[in-house]
Amino acid sequence: IISPGIVKPEIFHALKNLAPHFKQTILIGYPPFVKDVIDEAIRRRINLKKINLRILFAAEAFGEKFREYVGRKASLKNLYLDTLNIYGTADIGAMAWETPVSILIRRLVLSDERVFGNLFSQVQKIPTLAQYNPLFITFESTTEGEILLTGNNTVPLVRYIIGDHGGVMNFGEAVHKLKSERIHLNDEVRKAKIEKAVYKLPFIYVYERSDFSTKLY
């Protein structure tokens, strides 16, 4: 485990001289910075394909074209299995995470505005779609689309308004909504070759803060 922060020479030193000695390398960070690292690594002629790279993103939403770009440049084998974005906050830490099936669903509905609207509350924005463990945290959404969370931290948070907007649905609801649009999730899972990575956990979809607030922490 190496934590070089944003010191690029240290990152490229690790990718070039240390990563080839391991079976896989996981690059973790803020999406735009991770993209910069990958682009510059290619310019430095570091063979990313050789190090079996996988990527974990955090702290920012991104679109599927961004995922495809990074996946292509980093020579990822499978976008569903080799990328993951975390939904977290300073209030309670990591709360939910992308899974292969959540990435698949997001990519399936993006091409059809009607299907997208059936699954999500706002058609004009692309949410982060993640799954969460209800034994650790519980999400609810208000009629105004605000996200409430209940979770145990240093200070227990009960129906706490986090400031994000979106919604929640259980696994069965997601399957039913897709089926009503003639999308059969089991068939799509087989096509994507992610049968062993399907977790029947509830989903949360999250848009950015509507009030454009920021935290100084």
mmCIF file of C-alpha atoms in Angstrom:
data_model
loop_
_atom_site.group_PDB
_atom_site.id
_atom_site.type_symbol
_atom_site.label_atom_id
_atom_site.label_comp_id
_atom_site.label_asym_id
_atom_site.label_seq_id
_atom_site.Cartn_x
_atom_site.Cartn_y
_atom_site.Cartn_z
ATOM 1 C CA ILE A 1 0.000 0.000 0.000
ATOM 2 C CA ILE A 2 1.485 3.339 -1.079
ATOM 3 C CA SER A 3 -0.079 6.749 -0.430
ATOM 4 C CA PRO A 4 1.849 9.284 -2.531
ATOM 5 C CA GLY A 5 -0.985 11.821 -2.574
ATOM 6 C CA ILE A 6 -0.691 14.017 -5.663
ATOM 7 C CA VAL A 7 3.080 13.724 -5.981
ATOM 8 C CA LYS A 8 3.216 12.415 -9.535
ATOM 9 C CA PRO A 9 6.915 11.395 -9.623
ATOM 10 C CA GLU A 10 6.230 9.011 -6.718
ATOM 11 C CA ILE A 11 3.130 7.621 -8.456
ATOM 12 C CA PHE A 12 4.997 6.961 -11.710
ATOM 13 C CA HIS A 13 7.936 5.466 -9.812
ATOM 14 C CA ALA A 14 5.536 2.997 -8.181
ATOM 15 C CA LEU A 15 3.755 2.163 -11.454
ATOM 16 C CA LYS A 16 7.003 1.641 -13.336
ATOM 17 C CA ASN A 17 9.268 -0.023 -10.776
ATOM 18 C CA LEU A 18 7.038 -1.666 -8.150
ATOM 19 C CA ALA A 19 3.736 -2.571 -9.826
ATOM 20 C CA PRO A 20 5.237 -5.109 -12.299
ATOM 21 C CA HIS A 21 6.261 -7.286 -9.317
ATOM 22 C CA PHE A 22 2.618 -7.809 -8.255
ATOM 23 C CA LYS A 23 -0.306 -9.693 -9.789
ATOM 24 C CA GLN A 24 -2.460 -6.572 -9.952
ATOM 25 C CA THR A 25 -2.342 -2.867 -9.192
ATOM 26 C CA ILE A 26 -5.254 -0.822 -7.861
ATOM 27 C CA LEU A 27 -5.130 2.921 -8.486
ATOM 28 C CA ILE A 28 -7.340 4.837 -6.038
ATOM 29 C CA GLY A 29 -8.247 8.508 -6.209
ATOM 30 C CA TYR A 30 -10.250 11.495 -7.390
ATOM 31 C CA PRO A 31 -11.513 10.726 -10.944
ATOM 32 C CA PRO A 32 -10.051 13.743 -12.822
ATOM 33 C CA PHE A 33 -6.674 13.227 -11.151
ATOM 34 C CA VAL A 34 -6.690 9.494 -11.890
ATOM 35 C CA LYS A 35 -7.340 10.323 -15.550
ATOM 36 C CA ASP A 36 -4.395 12.743 -15.556
ATOM 37 C CA VAL A 37 -2.146 10.074 -14.035
ATOM 38 C CA ILE A 38 -3.157 7.508 -16.664
ATOM 39 C CA ASP A 39 -2.696 9.955 -19.556
ATOM 40 C CA GLU A 40 0.720 11.015 -18.312
ATOM 41 C CA ALA A 41 1.773 7.421 -17.590
ATOM 42 C CA ILE A 42 1.154 6.616 -21.252
ATOM 43 C CA ARG A 43 3.228 9.634 -22.315
ATOM 44 C CA ARG A 44 6.004 8.334 -20.064
ATOM 45 C CA ARG A 45 5.715 4.961 -21.845
ATOM 46 C CA ILE A 46 4.684 3.031 -18.755
ATOM 47 C CA ASN A 47 3.053 -0.211 -19.875
ATOM 48 C CA LEU A 48 -0.265 -0.154 -17.972
ATOM 49 C CA LYS A 49 -1.467 -3.333 -19.645
ATOM 50 C CA LYS A 50 1.447 -5.237 -18.134
ATOM 51 C CA ILE A 51 0.524 -4.358 -14.541
ATOM 52 C CA ASN A 52 -3.103 -5.588 -14.656
ATOM 53 C CA LEU A 53 -4.536 -2.259 -13.517
ATOM 54 C CA ARG A 54 -7.854 -1.763 -11.738
ATOM 55 C CA ILE A 55 -9.295 1.580 -10.631
ATOM 56 C CA LEU A 56 -11.242 2.739 -7.583
ATOM 57 C CA PHE A 57 -12.677 6.258 -7.840
ATOM 58 C CA ALA A 58 -14.011 8.456 -5.037
ATOM 59 C CA ALA A 59 -15.353 11.944 -4.246
ATOM 60 C CA GLU A 60 -16.807 12.822 -7.651
ATOM 61 C CA ALA A 61 -19.468 11.621 -10.075
ATOM 62 C CA PHE A 62 -18.634 10.956 -13.730
ATOM 63 C CA GLY A 63 -20.310 9.779 -16.914
ATOM 64 C CA GLU A 64 -19.943 6.497 -18.766
ATOM 65 C CA LYS A 65 -17.907 8.094 -21.580
ATOM 66 C CA PHE A 66 -15.348 9.029 -18.915
ATOM 67 C CA ARG A 67 -15.306 5.404 -17.687
ATOM 68 C CA GLU A 68 -14.858 4.150 -21.249
ATOM 69 C CA TYR A 69 -12.022 6.607 -21.913
ATOM 70 C CA VAL A 70 -10.146 5.661 -18.754
ATOM 71 C CA GLY A 71 -10.776 1.966 -19.367
ATOM 72 C CA ARG A 72 -9.429 2.165 -22.901
ATOM 73 C CA LYS A 73 -6.346 4.181 -21.956
ATOM 74 C CA ALA A 74 -5.551 1.979 -18.944
ATOM 75 C CA SER A 75 -6.098 -1.264 -20.924
ATOM 76 C CA LEU A 76 -8.694 -2.504 -18.430
ATOM 77 C CA LYS A 77 -10.030 -5.977 -19.150
ATOM 78 C CA ASN A 78 -13.610 -5.427 -18.003
ATOM 79 C CA LEU A 79 -15.230 -2.060 -17.155
ATOM 80 C CA TYR A 80 -17.734 -3.758 -14.834
ATOM 81 C CA LEU A 81 -15.125 -5.633 -12.799
ATOM 82 C CA ASP A 82 -12.160 -3.260 -12.999
ATOM 83 C CA THR A 83 -13.742 0.098 -12.078
ATOM 84 C CA LEU A 84 -15.642 1.174 -8.977
ATOM 85 C CA ASN A 85 -16.816 4.530 -7.645
ATOM 86 C CA ILE A 86 -17.494 5.119 -3.948
ATOM 87 C CA TYR A 87 -20.307 7.275 -2.588
ATOM 88 C CA GLY A 88 -19.163 8.679 0.721
ATOM 89 C CA THR A 89 -19.134 11.745 2.916
ATOM 90 C CA ALA A 90 -17.136 13.250 5.766
ATOM 91 C CA ASP A 91 -20.246 12.833 7.936
ATOM 92 C CA ILE A 92 -20.072 9.038 8.096
ATOM 93 C CA GLY A 93 -17.416 7.785 5.645
ATOM 94 C CA ALA A 94 -17.939 5.400 2.737
ATOM 95 C CA MET A 95 -21.664 4.666 2.476
ATOM 96 C CA ALA A 96 -22.316 2.942 -0.855
ATOM 97 C CA TRP A 97 -20.319 1.747 -3.822
ATOM 98 C CA GLU A 98 -20.728 0.882 -7.459
ATOM 99 C CA THR A 99 -20.985 -2.815 -8.248
ATOM 100 C CA PRO A 100 -20.770 -4.604 -11.606
ATOM 101 C CA VAL A 101 -24.565 -4.820 -11.753
ATOM 102 C CA SER A 102 -25.104 -1.150 -10.843
ATOM 103 C CA ILE A 103 -22.654 -0.107 -13.582
ATOM 104 C CA LEU A 104 -24.456 -2.428 -16.015
ATOM 105 C CA ILE A 105 -27.884 -0.964 -15.194
ATOM 106 C CA ARG A 106 -26.612 2.602 -15.539
ATOM 107 C CA ARG A 107 -25.106 1.840 -18.937
ATOM 108 C CA LEU A 108 -28.226 -0.002 -20.117
ATOM 109 C CA VAL A 109 -30.642 2.867 -19.456
ATOM 110 C CA LEU A 110 -28.503 5.767 -20.683
ATOM 111 C CA SER A 111 -29.368 5.152 -24.331
ATOM 112 C CA ASP A 112 -33.143 5.525 -23.836
ATOM 113 C CA GLU A 113 -34.570 8.657 -22.199
ATOM 114 C CA ARG A 114 -37.917 7.003 -21.410
ATOM 115 C CA VAL A 115 -36.307 4.011 -19.694
ATOM 116 C CA PHE A 116 -33.937 6.357 -17.867
ATOM 117 C CA GLY A 117 -36.884 8.410 -16.586
ATOM 118 C CA ASN A 118 -38.690 5.280 -15.393
ATOM 119 C CA LEU A 119 -35.720 4.259 -13.275
ATOM 120 C CA PHE A 120 -34.522 7.659 -12.046
ATOM 121 C CA SER A 121 -36.347 10.810 -10.979
ATOM 122 C CA GLN A 122 -34.503 13.331 -13.175
ATOM 123 C CA VAL A 123 -33.888 12.734 -16.872
ATOM 124 C CA GLN A 124 -31.607 15.738 -17.441
ATOM 125 C CA LYS A 125 -28.896 14.539 -15.036
ATOM 126 C CA ILE A 126 -26.893 11.322 -14.780
ATOM 127 C CA PRO A 127 -26.792 10.058 -11.183
ATOM 128 C CA THR A 128 -24.255 7.854 -9.497
ATOM 129 C CA LEU A 129 -25.924 4.461 -9.036
ATOM 130 C CA ALA A 130 -24.566 2.422 -6.137
ATOM 131 C CA GLN A 131 -25.524 -0.380 -3.769
ATOM 132 C CA TYR A 132 -25.285 -0.348 -0.003
ATOM 133 C CA ASN A 133 -25.359 -2.698 2.970
ATOM 134 C CA PRO A 134 -28.514 -1.983 5.023
ATOM 135 C CA LEU A 135 -26.895 -3.594 8.090
ATOM 136 C CA PHE A 136 -24.457 -0.686 8.126
ATOM 137 C CA ILE A 137 -26.517 2.225 6.806
ATOM 138 C CA THR A 138 -30.085 2.945 5.696
ATOM 139 C CA PHE A 139 -31.153 5.490 3.101
ATOM 140 C CA GLU A 140 -34.549 7.089 2.568
ATOM 141 C CA SER A 141 -35.718 9.766 0.147
ATOM 142 C CA THR A 142 -38.205 12.541 0.927
ATOM 143 C CA THR A 143 -41.004 13.684 -1.381
ATOM 144 C CA GLU A 144 -38.706 16.551 -2.398
ATOM 145 C CA GLY A 145 -36.034 14.041 -3.451
ATOM 146 C CA GLU A 146 -33.676 14.704 -0.545
ATOM 147 C CA ILE A 147 -31.604 11.809 0.775
ATOM 148 C CA LEU A 148 -31.933 10.884 4.457
ATOM 149 C CA LEU A 149 -29.505 8.494 6.085
ATOM 150 C CA THR A 150 -29.435 6.549 9.304
ATOM 151 C CA GLY A 151 -26.112 5.110 10.392
ATOM 152 C CA ASN A 152 -23.915 4.566 13.401
ATOM 153 C CA ASN A 153 -20.786 6.712 13.634
ATOM 154 C CA THR A 154 -18.981 8.492 16.487
ATOM 155 C CA VAL A 155 -22.261 10.391 16.753
ATOM 156 C CA PRO A 156 -25.215 8.215 15.611
ATOM 157 C CA LEU A 157 -26.989 9.846 12.674
ATOM 158 C CA VAL A 158 -30.740 9.214 12.555
ATOM 159 C CA ARG A 159 -32.711 10.361 9.489
ATOM 160 C CA TYR A 160 -29.952 12.845 8.842
ATOM 161 C CA ILE A 161 -30.337 15.164 5.829
ATOM 162 C CA ILE A 162 -27.037 14.901 4.031
ATOM 163 C CA GLY A 163 -27.720 17.560 1.393
ATOM 164 C CA ASP A 164 -27.692 15.239 -1.631
ATOM 165 C CA HIS A 165 -30.655 14.528 -3.886
ATOM 166 C CA GLY A 166 -31.739 11.247 -5.430
ATOM 167 C CA GLY A 167 -33.705 8.156 -4.481
ATOM 168 C CA VAL A 168 -33.582 4.569 -3.297
ATOM 169 C CA MET A 169 -34.998 1.257 -4.551
ATOM 170 C CA ASN A 170 -34.523 -2.343 -3.587
ATOM 171 C CA PHE A 171 -33.076 -4.934 -5.947
ATOM 172 C CA GLY A 172 -36.462 -6.360 -6.876
ATOM 173 C CA GLU A 173 -37.837 -2.937 -7.768
ATOM 174 C CA ALA A 174 -34.937 -2.300 -10.110
ATOM 175 C CA VAL A 175 -35.427 -5.668 -11.820
ATOM 176 C CA HIS A 176 -39.188 -5.013 -12.183
ATOM 177 C CA LYS A 177 -38.708 -1.508 -13.636
ATOM 178 C CA LEU A 178 -36.221 -2.815 -16.175
ATOM 179 C CA LYS A 179 -38.500 -5.727 -17.091
ATOM 180 C CA SER A 180 -41.386 -3.310 -17.706
ATOM 181 C CA GLU A 181 -39.128 -1.708 -20.325
ATOM 182 C CA ARG A 182 -38.322 -5.134 -21.846
ATOM 183 C CA ILE A 183 -34.853 -5.228 -20.354
ATOM 184 C CA HIS A 184 -34.211 -8.583 -18.670
ATOM 185 C CA LEU A 185 -31.424 -8.104 -16.172
ATOM 186 C CA ASN A 186 -30.436 -11.765 -15.936
ATOM 187 C CA ASP A 187 -29.876 -11.910 -19.690
ATOM 188 C CA GLU A 188 -27.839 -8.711 -19.656
ATOM 189 C CA VAL A 189 -25.758 -9.979 -16.722
ATOM 190 C CA ARG A 190 -24.854 -13.099 -18.718
ATOM 191 C CA LYS A 191 -23.920 -10.990 -21.754
ATOM 192 C CA ALA A 192 -21.638 -8.846 -19.584
ATOM 193 C CA LYS A 193 -20.112 -11.992 -17.999
ATOM 194 C CA ILE A 194 -20.631 -10.789 -14.438
ATOM 195 C CA GLU A 195 -22.829 -13.624 -13.121
ATOM 196 C CA LYS A 196 -20.529 -14.190 -10.130
ATOM 197 C CA ALA A 197 -20.604 -10.521 -9.143
ATOM 198 C CA VAL A 198 -24.332 -9.883 -8.650
ATOM 199 C CA TYR A 199 -25.282 -8.716 -5.155
ATOM 200 C CA LYS A 200 -28.989 -8.399 -4.337
ATOM 201 C CA LEU A 201 -28.503 -5.306 -2.195
ATOM 202 C CA PRO A 202 -30.632 -2.138 -2.363
ATOM 203 C CA PHE A 203 -29.671 0.704 -4.689
ATOM 204 C CA ILE A 204 -29.234 4.412 -4.116
ATOM 205 C CA TYR A 205 -28.975 6.911 -6.954
ATOM 206 C CA VAL A 206 -27.476 10.289 -6.158
ATOM 207 C CA TYR A 207 -27.279 13.641 -7.935
ATOM 208 C CA GLU A 208 -25.040 16.493 -6.912
ATOM 209 C CA ARG A 209 -26.155 18.927 -4.225
ATOM 210 C CA SER A 210 -28.937 21.144 -5.513
ATOM 211 C CA ASP A 211 -27.832 24.159 -3.433
ATOM 212 C CA PHE A 212 -24.200 23.991 -4.601
ATOM 213 C CA SER A 213 -23.064 24.046 -0.991
ATOM 214 C CA THR A 214 -19.558 23.093 0.039
ATOM 215 C CA LYS A 215 -17.997 22.027 3.327
ATOM 216 C CA LEU A 216 -14.889 23.423 4.987
ATOM 217 C CA TYR A 217 -13.730 20.584 7.188
#
